[in-house]
């Protein structure tokens, strides 16, 4: 039986988070809210005689991505027309970049079960998005509706080398890329709204063979799940084709999520089918070193560096780190907390954030961005617990009250007399009272029903209205019960 190696490359289209479109001043709108064709103008509708103007902010975001992906930036890149006819493309061509893209030769570090490895980035280029077609059947007639709100929205197309060799690699790469682009503020990465779309090229070759096999492309993969399912499906199809001694045909495929199958769209077009030529209405895009340096200097800390720093300096677990850096808001809040009180262990902040704070946020439907408390209010609460001024369970209640009403921990603790009692003399008395009032339970305990100690503990805590230091109570209870055993 011959073993096969799989080679997968991804083309990722990323919507850049600009306010306006790539070559006109139309607003980029949310198509789940805005009416069809409400954000269009003669430029993005492709009227004759109109001229495109480059959106500087889109170039800046594209550069930020290219720098984060460790690409070489081309100081001169050229816009090109990619010609094809389709009802969602008003001009009959898409302005893209072809022979001279904005950036080339980058790399992205990914983490897989087999360890860390780099996936090479072949190129990253700027282009404009197309409109969107909706196919409708009404009264037995089928027709298509065109919405040009998306036509002309800035995209960055990021093309990897075929360095991925399994669906796990693809999953790791696509998620890491999305995380990176979100952290640096280049794209929302919102796949439900089409802000990140994938195309995979995939081929198989017998193990030991250097030359790549015949590749197929799978287009319009709009979620991680769709992409992963399509890849698993295509690997098995190609494998059985090759095992039967048949040839794989180069072609472009679509993915039918419901059927769980790929379907043939067309036999593969070649670049010359698009009749690329330099866009005559736009000058070369010049990016000088000064601009690149300025963008590099403003670059936020990237996930790779953050993971290392959190592991080494903050002693955080990988799992917690991933949860923290997943969202810009989360990592921002965490870092503000660390700054607010550098004497507090980051681990304590993480524990309170990821459990109690997030539980409250999920329950209340709130977000980190519109809390009634700020990071220093939050760390002040944690500090009261760490110092033993209030105990853990009181701390949870105080936090909930802070989040509801916006009061500080100090004010709530003082106002409600919630300071923890750690005085062992006082606690000994409380324990003694409970033992005296519950002779039956004490006797049963002494006769071997040891779990009753938990019930007795609960009685003491209840009498103390939760304010007693649980460690001191446990110790006293154990000591007093032991003395009765003798
Ligand atoms: Zn427009
Ligand atoms: Mn493209």
Short mmCIF file of C-alpha atoms in Angstrom, two decimals, residues 9-210:
data_model
loop_
_atom_site.label_atom_id
_atom_site.label_comp_id
_atom_site.label_asym_id
_atom_site.label_seq_id
_atom_site.Cartn_x
_atom_site.Cartn_y
_atom_site.Cartn_z
CA UNK A 9 -2.02 25.96 0.61
CA UNK A 10 -4.60 28.56 1.59
CA UNK A 11 -5.73 31.78 -0.06
CA UNK A 12 -7.43 33.93 2.50
CA UNK A 13 -9.47 37.01 1.64
CA UNK A 14 -9.64 39.38 4.56
CA UNK A 15 -11.87 42.43 4.71
CA UNK A 16 -9.84 45.38 5.99
CA UNK A 17 -11.46 47.37 8.81
CA UNK A 18 -11.72 50.71 7.01
CA UNK A 19 -14.58 53.21 7.21
CA UNK A 20 -14.71 53.74 3.45
CA UNK A 21 -14.22 51.61 0.34
CA UNK A 22 -10.94 50.93 -1.48
CA UNK A 23 -11.28 53.39 -4.36
CA UNK A 24 -14.22 55.68 -3.49
CA UNK A 25 -15.59 57.41 -0.40
CA UNK A 26 -18.64 55.17 0.05
CA UNK A 27 -19.03 53.88 3.60
CA UNK A 28 -18.31 50.22 4.33
CA UNK A 29 -21.61 49.08 5.82
CA UNK A 30 -22.91 46.06 7.67
CA UNK A 31 -25.01 44.24 5.10
CA UNK A 32 -27.06 42.50 7.75
CA UNK A 33 -28.42 45.97 8.65
CA UNK A 34 -28.06 48.29 5.64
CA UNK A 35 -30.57 48.13 2.77
CA UNK A 36 -29.23 46.75 -0.53
CA UNK A 37 -27.36 49.24 -2.73
CA UNK A 38 -27.58 51.99 -0.09
CA UNK A 39 -23.83 52.57 -0.06
CA UNK A 40 -22.85 52.94 -3.70
CA UNK A 41 -21.63 55.67 -6.03
CA UNK A 42 -20.65 55.96 -9.71
CA UNK A 43 -17.09 54.75 -8.92
CA UNK A 44 -18.01 51.48 -7.20
CA UNK A 45 -20.90 50.94 -9.63
CA UNK A 46 -18.37 51.08 -12.47
CA UNK A 47 -19.88 54.02 -14.40
CA UNK A 48 -17.88 55.06 -17.45
CA UNK A 49 -15.67 58.08 -16.90
CA UNK A 50 -15.20 57.62 -13.16
CA UNK A 51 -11.75 57.29 -11.63
CA UNK A 52 -10.57 55.34 -8.59
CA UNK A 53 -8.60 56.94 -5.74
CA UNK A 54 -6.50 54.78 -3.38
CA UNK A 55 -7.70 54.62 0.25
CA UNK A 56 -4.60 55.41 2.31
CA UNK A 57 -6.00 53.81 5.44
CA UNK A 58 -6.59 50.50 3.61
CA UNK A 59 -2.94 50.50 2.49
CA UNK A 60 -1.86 51.23 6.04
CA UNK A 61 -3.88 48.28 7.41
CA UNK A 62 -2.55 46.00 4.67
CA UNK A 63 0.98 47.07 5.57
CA UNK A 64 0.34 46.38 9.23
CA UNK A 65 -0.72 42.83 8.33
CA UNK A 66 2.25 42.37 6.01
CA UNK A 67 4.69 43.50 8.70
CA UNK A 68 3.06 41.23 11.32
CA UNK A 69 3.40 38.35 8.86
CA UNK A 70 7.11 39.15 8.54
CA UNK A 71 6.79 39.86 4.81
CA UNK A 72 9.18 41.78 2.59
CA UNK A 73 7.40 44.98 1.63
CA UNK A 74 7.66 46.03 -1.99
CA UNK A 75 8.30 49.75 -2.06
CA UNK A 76 6.59 49.95 -5.42
CA UNK A 77 3.56 47.80 -6.11
CA UNK A 78 1.24 47.98 -9.09
CA UNK A 79 -2.53 47.69 -9.25
CA UNK A 80 -3.75 45.44 -12.05
CA UNK A 81 -7.05 44.69 -13.69
CA UNK A 82 -8.27 41.14 -13.37
CA UNK A 83 -10.84 40.80 -16.15
CA UNK A 84 -13.82 38.53 -15.96
CA UNK A 85 -17.55 38.87 -16.43
CA UNK A 86 -19.99 38.24 -13.66
CA UNK A 87 -23.11 40.13 -12.57
CA UNK A 88 -21.59 41.03 -9.19
CA UNK A 89 -18.67 42.81 -10.86
CA UNK A 90 -19.95 46.12 -12.27
CA UNK A 91 -16.76 47.19 -14.09
CA UNK A 92 -16.19 43.83 -15.75
CA UNK A 93 -12.86 43.68 -13.95
CA UNK A 94 -11.60 43.64 -10.39
CA UNK A 95 -8.78 45.98 -9.38
CA UNK A 96 -6.21 43.74 -7.76
CA UNK A 97 -2.44 43.37 -7.74
CA UNK A 98 -0.68 40.79 -9.84
CA UNK A 99 3.01 40.78 -10.80
CA UNK A 100 3.98 43.38 -8.21
CA UNK A 101 2.05 42.72 -4.99
CA UNK A 102 2.36 44.84 -1.86
CA UNK A 103 4.24 42.18 0.10
CA UNK A 104 5.95 38.81 -0.38
CA UNK A 105 7.87 36.08 1.43
CA UNK A 106 6.42 36.19 4.91
CA UNK A 107 5.78 33.51 7.51
CA UNK A 108 3.43 32.63 10.33
CA UNK A 109 4.30 30.41 13.29
CA UNK A 110 1.62 27.87 14.10
CA UNK A 111 1.16 25.48 17.04
CA UNK A 112 0.10 21.92 16.34
CA UNK A 113 0.09 18.65 18.22
CA UNK A 114 3.40 17.89 16.53
CA UNK A 115 4.99 21.10 17.81
CA UNK A 116 5.53 24.59 16.40
CA UNK A 117 6.29 25.27 12.76
CA UNK A 118 6.31 28.09 10.25
CA UNK A 119 3.95 28.29 7.30
CA UNK A 120 5.47 30.43 4.57
CA UNK A 121 3.45 33.29 3.09
CA UNK A 122 3.96 33.57 -0.67
CA UNK A 123 2.37 37.00 -1.06
CA UNK A 124 -0.18 39.48 0.27
CA UNK A 125 -1.91 41.87 -2.08
CA UNK A 126 -4.63 44.50 -1.97
CA UNK A 127 -7.80 44.22 -4.02
CA UNK A 128 -11.43 45.25 -4.03
CA UNK A 129 -14.36 43.04 -3.15
CA UNK A 130 -17.21 42.23 -5.52
CA UNK A 131 -20.92 42.77 -4.96
CA UNK A 132 -23.17 40.03 -3.69
CA UNK A 133 -25.79 38.06 -5.60
CA UNK A 134 -28.88 36.58 -3.99
CA UNK A 135 -30.65 33.89 -5.98
CA UNK A 136 -34.41 33.91 -5.51
CA UNK A 137 -37.28 31.78 -6.74
CA UNK A 138 -40.67 33.50 -6.72
CA UNK A 139 -43.88 32.40 -8.47
CA UNK A 140 -41.96 29.58 -10.09
CA UNK A 141 -39.48 31.98 -11.67
CA UNK A 142 -35.88 32.12 -10.60
CA UNK A 143 -33.83 35.28 -10.80
CA UNK A 144 -30.89 36.95 -9.07
CA UNK A 145 -30.69 40.16 -7.05
CA UNK A 146 -27.54 42.27 -7.07
CA UNK A 147 -26.35 44.19 -4.00
CA UNK A 148 -23.33 46.41 -4.63
CA UNK A 149 -22.79 47.58 -1.04
CA UNK A 150 -19.82 45.21 -0.83
CA UNK A 151 -18.45 46.13 -4.28
CA UNK A 152 -15.20 48.01 -3.75
CA UNK A 153 -14.70 47.10 -0.08
CA UNK A 154 -10.93 46.75 0.60
CA UNK A 155 -9.56 43.24 0.82
CA UNK A 156 -6.18 41.80 1.57
CA UNK A 157 -5.55 38.47 -0.11
CA UNK A 158 -3.00 36.41 1.81
CA UNK A 159 -1.60 33.44 -0.09
CA UNK A 160 0.36 30.76 1.72
CA UNK A 161 2.81 28.26 0.29
CA UNK A 162 1.51 24.64 0.28
CA UNK A 163 3.20 24.06 3.64
CA UNK A 164 0.26 22.50 5.44
CA UNK A 165 0.11 18.72 5.43
CA UNK A 166 -3.04 17.87 7.38
CA UNK A 167 -6.38 19.28 8.37
CA UNK A 168 -4.85 20.00 11.81
CA UNK A 169 -2.25 22.26 10.17
CA UNK A 170 -4.99 24.08 8.29
CA UNK A 171 -7.02 24.54 11.46
CA UNK A 172 -4.01 25.89 13.34
CA UNK A 173 -2.95 28.24 10.53
CA UNK A 174 -6.36 29.69 9.83
CA UNK A 175 -7.10 30.31 13.50
CA UNK A 176 -3.69 31.82 14.17
CA UNK A 177 -4.04 34.11 11.15
CA UNK A 178 -7.46 35.28 12.30
CA UNK A 179 -6.17 35.89 15.84
CA UNK A 180 -3.23 37.90 14.54
CA UNK A 181 -5.33 40.08 12.23
CA UNK A 182 -7.82 40.79 15.01
CA UNK A 183 -5.13 41.61 17.59
CA UNK A 184 -3.47 44.13 15.27
CA UNK A 185 -6.84 45.66 14.36
CA UNK A 186 -6.62 44.90 10.65
CA UNK A 187 -9.89 43.00 10.32
CA UNK A 188 -12.88 41.95 12.40
CA UNK A 189 -12.30 38.41 11.12
CA UNK A 190 -16.07 37.99 11.46
CA UNK A 191 -16.68 34.96 9.27
CA UNK A 192 -20.45 35.06 9.62
CA UNK A 193 -20.36 38.43 7.90
CA UNK A 194 -17.84 37.27 5.31
CA UNK A 195 -14.94 39.35 6.64
CA UNK A 196 -12.66 36.33 6.26
CA UNK A 197 -13.08 33.77 3.46
CA UNK A 198 -10.94 30.79 2.54
CA UNK A 199 -9.93 28.92 -0.57
CA UNK A 200 -7.80 25.82 -0.29
CA UNK A 201 -5.56 24.21 -2.87
CA UNK A 202 -4.80 20.60 -2.17
CA UNK A 203 -2.81 17.79 -3.72
CA UNK A 204 -1.49 14.35 -2.82
CA UNK A 205 1.82 12.76 -3.76
CA UNK A 206 3.28 9.35 -2.97
CA UNK A 207 5.57 9.44 0.04
CA UNK A 208 9.15 10.08 -1.00
CA UNK A 209 8.13 11.86 -4.19
CA UNK A 210 9.45 15.45 -4.25
#
